[in-house]
Short mmCIF file of C-alpha atoms and ligand atoms in Angstrom, two decimals:
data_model
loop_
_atom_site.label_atom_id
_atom_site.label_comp_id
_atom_site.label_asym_id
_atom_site.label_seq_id
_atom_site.Cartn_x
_atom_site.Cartn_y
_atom_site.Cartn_z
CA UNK H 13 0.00 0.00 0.00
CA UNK H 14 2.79 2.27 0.28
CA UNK H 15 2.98 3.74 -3.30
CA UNK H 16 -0.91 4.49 -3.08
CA UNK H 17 -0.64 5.59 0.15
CA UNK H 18 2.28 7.88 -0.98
CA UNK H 19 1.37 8.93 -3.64
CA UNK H 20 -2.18 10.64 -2.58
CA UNK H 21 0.11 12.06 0.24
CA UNK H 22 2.33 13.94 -2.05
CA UNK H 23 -0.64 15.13 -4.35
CA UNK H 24 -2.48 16.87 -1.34
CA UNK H 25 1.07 18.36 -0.52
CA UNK H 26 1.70 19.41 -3.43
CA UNK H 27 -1.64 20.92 -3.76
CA UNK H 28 -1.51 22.86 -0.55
CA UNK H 29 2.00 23.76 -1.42
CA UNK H 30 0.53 25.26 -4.63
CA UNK H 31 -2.48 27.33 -3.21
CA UNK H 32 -0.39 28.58 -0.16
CA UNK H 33 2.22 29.97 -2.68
CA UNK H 34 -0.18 31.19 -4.99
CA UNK H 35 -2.47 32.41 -2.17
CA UNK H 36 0.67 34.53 -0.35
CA UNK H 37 1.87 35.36 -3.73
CA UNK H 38 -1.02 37.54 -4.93
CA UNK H 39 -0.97 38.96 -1.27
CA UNK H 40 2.20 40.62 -1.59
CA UNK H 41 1.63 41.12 -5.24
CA UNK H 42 -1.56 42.93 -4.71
CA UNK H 43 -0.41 44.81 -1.88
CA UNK H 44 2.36 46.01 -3.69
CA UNK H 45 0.01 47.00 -7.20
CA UNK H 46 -2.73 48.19 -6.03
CA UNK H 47 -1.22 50.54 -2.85
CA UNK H 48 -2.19 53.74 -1.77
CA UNK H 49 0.14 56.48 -3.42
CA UNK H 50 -2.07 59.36 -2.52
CA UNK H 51 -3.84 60.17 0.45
CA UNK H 52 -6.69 61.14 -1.28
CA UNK H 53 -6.97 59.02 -3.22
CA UNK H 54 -10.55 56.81 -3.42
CA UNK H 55 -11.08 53.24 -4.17
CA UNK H 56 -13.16 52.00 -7.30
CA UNK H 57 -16.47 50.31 -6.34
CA UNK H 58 -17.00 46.69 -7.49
CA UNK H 59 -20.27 45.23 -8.89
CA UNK H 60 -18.80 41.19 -8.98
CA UNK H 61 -18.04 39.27 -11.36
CA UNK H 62 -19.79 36.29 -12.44
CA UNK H 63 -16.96 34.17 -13.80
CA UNK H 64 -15.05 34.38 -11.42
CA UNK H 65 -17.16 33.45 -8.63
CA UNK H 66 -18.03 30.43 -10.39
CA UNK H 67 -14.53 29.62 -11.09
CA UNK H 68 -13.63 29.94 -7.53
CA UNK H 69 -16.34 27.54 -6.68
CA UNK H 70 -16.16 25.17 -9.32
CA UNK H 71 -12.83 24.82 -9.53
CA UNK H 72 -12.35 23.40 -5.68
CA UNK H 73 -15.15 21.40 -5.90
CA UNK H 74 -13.54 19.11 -8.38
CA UNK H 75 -10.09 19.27 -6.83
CA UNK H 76 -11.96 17.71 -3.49
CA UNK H 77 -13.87 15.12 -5.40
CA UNK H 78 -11.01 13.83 -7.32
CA UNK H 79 -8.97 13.81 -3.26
CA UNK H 80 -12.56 12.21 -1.96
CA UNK H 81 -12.75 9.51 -4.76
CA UNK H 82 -9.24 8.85 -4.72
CA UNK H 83 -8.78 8.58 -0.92
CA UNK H 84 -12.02 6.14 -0.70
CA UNK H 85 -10.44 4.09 -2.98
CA UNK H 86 -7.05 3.57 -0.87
CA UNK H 87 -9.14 3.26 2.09
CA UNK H 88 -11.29 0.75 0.28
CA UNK H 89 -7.98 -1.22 -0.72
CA UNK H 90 -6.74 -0.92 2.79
CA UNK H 91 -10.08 -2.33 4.10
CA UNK H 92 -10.49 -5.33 2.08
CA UNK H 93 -8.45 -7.98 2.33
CA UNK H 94 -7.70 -10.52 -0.71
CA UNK H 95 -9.72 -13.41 -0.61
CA UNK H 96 -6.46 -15.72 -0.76
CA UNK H 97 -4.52 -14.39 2.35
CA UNK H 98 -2.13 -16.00 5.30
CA UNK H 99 -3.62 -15.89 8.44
CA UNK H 100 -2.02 -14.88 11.07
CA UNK H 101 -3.71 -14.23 14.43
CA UNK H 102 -2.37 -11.43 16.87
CA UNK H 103 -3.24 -11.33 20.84
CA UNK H 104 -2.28 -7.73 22.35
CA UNK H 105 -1.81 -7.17 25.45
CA UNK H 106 0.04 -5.19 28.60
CA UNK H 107 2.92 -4.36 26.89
CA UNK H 108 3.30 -7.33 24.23
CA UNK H 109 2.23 -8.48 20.56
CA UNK H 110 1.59 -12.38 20.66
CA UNK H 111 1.35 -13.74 17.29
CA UNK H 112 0.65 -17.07 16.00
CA UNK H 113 0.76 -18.91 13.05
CA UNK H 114 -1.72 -21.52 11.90
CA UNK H 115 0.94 -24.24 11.97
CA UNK H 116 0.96 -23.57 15.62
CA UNK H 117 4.13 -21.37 15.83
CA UNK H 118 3.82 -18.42 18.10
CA UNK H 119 6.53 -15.51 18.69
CA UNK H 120 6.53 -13.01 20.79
CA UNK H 121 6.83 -9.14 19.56
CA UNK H 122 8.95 -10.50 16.35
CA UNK H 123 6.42 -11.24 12.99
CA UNK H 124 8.00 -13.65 10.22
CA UNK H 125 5.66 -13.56 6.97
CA UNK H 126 7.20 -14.72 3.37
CA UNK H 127 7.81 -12.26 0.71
CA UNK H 128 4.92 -11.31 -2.28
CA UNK H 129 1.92 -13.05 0.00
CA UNK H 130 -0.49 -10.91 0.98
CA UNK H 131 -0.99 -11.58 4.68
CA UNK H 132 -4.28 -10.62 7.09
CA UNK H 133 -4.31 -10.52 10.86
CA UNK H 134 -7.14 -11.36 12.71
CA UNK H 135 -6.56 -9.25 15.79
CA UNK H 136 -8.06 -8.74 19.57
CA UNK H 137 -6.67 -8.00 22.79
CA UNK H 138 -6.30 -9.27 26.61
CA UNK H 139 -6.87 -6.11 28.34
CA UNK H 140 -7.63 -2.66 26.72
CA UNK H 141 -7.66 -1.06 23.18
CA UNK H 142 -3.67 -1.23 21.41
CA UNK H 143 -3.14 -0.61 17.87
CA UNK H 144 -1.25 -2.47 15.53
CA UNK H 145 0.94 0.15 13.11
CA UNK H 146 3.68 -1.01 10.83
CA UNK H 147 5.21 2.54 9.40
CA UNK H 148 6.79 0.66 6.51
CA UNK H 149 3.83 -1.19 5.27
CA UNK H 150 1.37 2.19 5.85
CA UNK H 151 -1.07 0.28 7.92
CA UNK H 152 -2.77 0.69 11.13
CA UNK H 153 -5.64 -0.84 12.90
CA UNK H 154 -7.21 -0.62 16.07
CA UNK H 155 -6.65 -3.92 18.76
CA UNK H 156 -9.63 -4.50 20.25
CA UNK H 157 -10.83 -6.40 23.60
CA UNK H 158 -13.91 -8.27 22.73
CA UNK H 159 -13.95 -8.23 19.13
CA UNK H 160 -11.90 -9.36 16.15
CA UNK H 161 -10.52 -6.60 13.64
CA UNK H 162 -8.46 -7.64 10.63
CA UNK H 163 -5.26 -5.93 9.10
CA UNK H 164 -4.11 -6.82 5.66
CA UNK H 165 -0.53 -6.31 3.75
CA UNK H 166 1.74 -7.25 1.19
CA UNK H 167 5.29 -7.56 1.49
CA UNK H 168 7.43 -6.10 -1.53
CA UNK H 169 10.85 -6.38 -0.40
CA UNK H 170 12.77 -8.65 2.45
CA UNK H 171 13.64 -6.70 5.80
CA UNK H 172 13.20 -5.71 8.95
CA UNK H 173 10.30 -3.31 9.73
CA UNK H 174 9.47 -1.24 12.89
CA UNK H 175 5.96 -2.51 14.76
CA UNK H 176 4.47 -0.17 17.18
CA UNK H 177 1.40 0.06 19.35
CA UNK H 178 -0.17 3.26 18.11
CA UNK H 179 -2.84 3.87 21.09
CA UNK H 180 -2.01 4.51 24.74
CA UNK H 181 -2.62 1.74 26.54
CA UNK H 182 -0.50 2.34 29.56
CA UNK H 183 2.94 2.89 31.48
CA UNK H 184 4.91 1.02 29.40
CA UNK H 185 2.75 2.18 25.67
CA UNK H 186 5.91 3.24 24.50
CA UNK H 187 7.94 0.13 24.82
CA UNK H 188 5.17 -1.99 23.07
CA UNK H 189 7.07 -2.57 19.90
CA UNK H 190 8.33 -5.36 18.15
CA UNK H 191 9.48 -6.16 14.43
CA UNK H 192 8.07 -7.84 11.21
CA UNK H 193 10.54 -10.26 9.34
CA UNK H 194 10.06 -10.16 5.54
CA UNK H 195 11.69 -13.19 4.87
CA UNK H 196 11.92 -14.82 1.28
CA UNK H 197 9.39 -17.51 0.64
CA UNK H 198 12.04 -20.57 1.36
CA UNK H 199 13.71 -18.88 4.31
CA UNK H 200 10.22 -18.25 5.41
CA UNK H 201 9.20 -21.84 5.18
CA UNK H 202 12.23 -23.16 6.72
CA UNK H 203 12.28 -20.89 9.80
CA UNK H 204 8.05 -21.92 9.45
CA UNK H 205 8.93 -25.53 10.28
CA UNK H 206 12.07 -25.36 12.55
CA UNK H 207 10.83 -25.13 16.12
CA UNK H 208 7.65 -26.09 16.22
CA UNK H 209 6.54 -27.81 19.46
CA UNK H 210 2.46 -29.21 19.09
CA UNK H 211 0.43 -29.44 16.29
CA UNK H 212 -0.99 -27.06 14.10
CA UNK H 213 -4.04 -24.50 15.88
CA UNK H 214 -6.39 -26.61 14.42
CA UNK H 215 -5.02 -29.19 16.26
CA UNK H 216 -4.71 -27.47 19.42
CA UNK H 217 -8.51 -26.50 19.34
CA UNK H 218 -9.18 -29.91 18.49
CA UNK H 219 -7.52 -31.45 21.72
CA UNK H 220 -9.20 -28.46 23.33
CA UNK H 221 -13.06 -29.28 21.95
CA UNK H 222 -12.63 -32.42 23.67
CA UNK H 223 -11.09 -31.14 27.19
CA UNK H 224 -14.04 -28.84 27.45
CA UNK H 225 -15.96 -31.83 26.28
CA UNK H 226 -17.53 -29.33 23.58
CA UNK H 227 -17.85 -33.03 21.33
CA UNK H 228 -20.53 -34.19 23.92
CA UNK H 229 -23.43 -31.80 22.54
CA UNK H 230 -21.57 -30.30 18.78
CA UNK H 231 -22.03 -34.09 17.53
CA UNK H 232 -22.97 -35.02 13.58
CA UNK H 233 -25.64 -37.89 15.08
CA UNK H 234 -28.67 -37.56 16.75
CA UNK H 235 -27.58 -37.13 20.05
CA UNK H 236 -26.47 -34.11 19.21
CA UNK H 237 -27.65 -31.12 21.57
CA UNK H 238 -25.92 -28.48 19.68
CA UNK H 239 -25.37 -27.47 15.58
CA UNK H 240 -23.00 -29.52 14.14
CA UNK H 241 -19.49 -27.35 13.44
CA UNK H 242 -19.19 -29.20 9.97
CA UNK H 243 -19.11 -27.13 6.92
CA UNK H 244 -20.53 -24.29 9.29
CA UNK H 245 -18.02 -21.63 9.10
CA UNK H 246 -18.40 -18.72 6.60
CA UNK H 247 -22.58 -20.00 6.46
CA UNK H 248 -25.34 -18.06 7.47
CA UNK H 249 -27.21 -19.80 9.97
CA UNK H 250 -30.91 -18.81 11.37
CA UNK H 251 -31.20 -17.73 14.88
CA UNK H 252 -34.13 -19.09 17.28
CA UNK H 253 -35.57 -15.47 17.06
CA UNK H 254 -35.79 -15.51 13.63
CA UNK H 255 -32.44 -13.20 12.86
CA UNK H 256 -29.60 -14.61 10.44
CA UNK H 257 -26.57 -14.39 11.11
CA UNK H 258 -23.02 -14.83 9.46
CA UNK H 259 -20.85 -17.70 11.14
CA UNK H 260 -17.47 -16.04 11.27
CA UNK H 261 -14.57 -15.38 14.16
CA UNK H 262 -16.88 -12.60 15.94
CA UNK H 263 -19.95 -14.99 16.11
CA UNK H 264 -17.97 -18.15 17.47
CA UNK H 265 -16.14 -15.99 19.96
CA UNK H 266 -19.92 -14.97 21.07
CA UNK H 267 -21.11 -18.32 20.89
CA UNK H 268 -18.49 -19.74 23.16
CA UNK H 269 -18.43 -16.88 25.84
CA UNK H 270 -22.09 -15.91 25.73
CA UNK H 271 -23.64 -18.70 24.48
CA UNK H 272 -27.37 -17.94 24.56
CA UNK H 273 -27.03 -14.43 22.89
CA UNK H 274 -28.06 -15.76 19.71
CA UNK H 275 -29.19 -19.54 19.75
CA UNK H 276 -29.38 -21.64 16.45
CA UNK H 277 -32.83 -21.86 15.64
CA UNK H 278 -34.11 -25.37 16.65
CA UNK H 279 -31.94 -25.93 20.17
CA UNK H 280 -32.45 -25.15 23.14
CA UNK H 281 -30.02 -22.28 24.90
CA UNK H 282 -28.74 -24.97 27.35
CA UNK H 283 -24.75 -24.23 26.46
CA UNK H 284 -22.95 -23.26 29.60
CA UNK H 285 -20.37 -20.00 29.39
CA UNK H 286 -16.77 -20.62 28.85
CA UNK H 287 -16.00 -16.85 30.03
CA UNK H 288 -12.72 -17.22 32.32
CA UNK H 289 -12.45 -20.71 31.22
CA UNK H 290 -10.68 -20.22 27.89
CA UNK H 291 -7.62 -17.78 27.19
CA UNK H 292 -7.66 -15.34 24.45
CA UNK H 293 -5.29 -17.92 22.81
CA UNK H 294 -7.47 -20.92 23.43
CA UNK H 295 -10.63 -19.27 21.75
CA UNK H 296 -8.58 -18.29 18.88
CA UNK H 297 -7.33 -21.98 18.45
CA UNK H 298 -11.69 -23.38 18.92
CA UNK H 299 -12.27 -20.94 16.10
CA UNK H 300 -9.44 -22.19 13.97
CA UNK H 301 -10.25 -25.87 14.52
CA UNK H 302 -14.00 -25.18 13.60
CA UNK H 303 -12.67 -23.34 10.32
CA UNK H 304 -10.75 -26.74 9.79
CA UNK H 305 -14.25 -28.63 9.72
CA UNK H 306 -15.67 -25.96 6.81
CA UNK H 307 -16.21 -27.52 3.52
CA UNK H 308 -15.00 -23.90 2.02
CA UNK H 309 -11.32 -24.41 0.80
CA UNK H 310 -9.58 -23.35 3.61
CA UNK H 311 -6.38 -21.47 2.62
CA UNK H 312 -3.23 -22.94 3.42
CA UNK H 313 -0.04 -21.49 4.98
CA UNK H 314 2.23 -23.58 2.52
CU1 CUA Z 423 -0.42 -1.25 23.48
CU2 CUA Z 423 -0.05 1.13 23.40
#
């Protein structure tokens, strides 16, 4: 996004730049032409002129159209991620970035992503409100507690790149930084596999749906007290009150800590909480495993 970013940035400077010189210009040019040489002298009176007032109107109401349509489409491009993108989920918190990967790896205020991919991450927080902002990459985006907010980029050359957490969230706000590692795609890959303890997230949730004996009631027979997860994620489903609603990270997160908000239509709202029960971490690895059970092609990290 930086050369779009960029490149609106230098028009509107350039633009100011422009009408501030021209603006001061015929100040001191006018002041000069038009001074007073004799002290009685008497000004002409004007009657307006209709050309010019509709230049001076016309004229800047195109020059903010083209800034409004071109800004809403950078912001639209900055808003909406690709449809293919590598997932990468982000816990904030008092005064760290926690990422993981869907292979399982986590880090710690460091972010390795491969060259040329566009990646998204799916963001929240532990505590209060941090922001993600990566200077380099011209993105930002707000860290939320509670919800899921998504940040998307695309790597264009291999590096190291400042991370910072762009919203006060305390004493030590200022130390809340961390890097991204653009890494080419086979360094990537090979620093991808080295390490990792566990399974994949998927994996992790799936150990985890069975802890929290989630597999008693979420069942594919008849037995089942809950929907089945199968094929569910990404589907609308219809809501015992008659709503729809969209199964994606917000609405599973819901589901799990405040289960009876908004029942499936045709069960009963019998599912206990798992508020305090489940980390931040845990919730995001139950959402990943249930994406793993969608029939939509799931998009993979290698
Ligand atoms: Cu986190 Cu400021």
């Amino acid at each position: 996004m930086a050369g779009r970013v960029d490149a609106l940035y230098f028009f509107l400077l350039a633009l100011s730049t422009f009408f501030s010189l021209l603006i001061a210009g015929l100040i001191v040019f006018y002041a000069i032409r038009y001074r007073r040489r004799d002290p009685l002298s008497v000004g002409v009176v004007l009657h307006g002129m209709m050309a010019l007032e509709i230049g001076w109107t016309v004229i800047p109401f195109i020059i903010s159209m083209v800034i409004f349509v071109w800004g809403a489409s950078v912001f639209f491009a900055i808003s909406r991620p690709p449809d293919e993108t590598l997932n990468i989920y982000v816990v904030g918190k008092q005064w760290m970035w926690k990422f993981q990967h869907l292979d399982g790896q986590r880090e710690i205020n460091e972010l390795h992503v491969p060259v040329g991919r566009p990646v998204k991450l799916i963001m929240t927080s532990e505590d209060v409100i941090h922001d993600v902002f990566v200077p380099a990459f011209r993105v930002k985006a707000d860290v939320i507690p509670g919800r899921y907010t998504n940040l998307w980029f695309q790597p264009t050359k291999p590096g190291r790149y400042h991370l910072f957490c762009a919203e006060y969230c305390g004493t030590r706000h200022s130390g809340m930084t961390g890097e991204v590692i653009v890494m080419e795609p086979s360094e990537f890959q090979a620093w991808l596999s080295g390490g990792v303890q566990g399974g994949s997230m998927a994996d992790a949730g799936q150990k985890l749906f069975v802890d929290l004996a989630c597999n008693t009631c979420h069942r594919p027979d008849s037995l089942a007290r809950g929907p089945n997860l199968e094929g569910l994620f990404g589907k609308q489903v219809q809501l015992a009150d008659g709503r729809t609603v969209v199964v994606d990270e917000s609405y599973l997160r819901e589901s799990i800590l405040n289960p009876n908000a908004k029942t499936v239509a045709g069960f009963q709202p019998i599912m206990p909480t798992f508020q305090g029960l489940v980390t931040e971490e845990q919730l995001l690895e139950l959402i990943e495993y249930v994406k793993s059970l969608s029939a939509l092609p799931q998009v993979q990290t290698r």
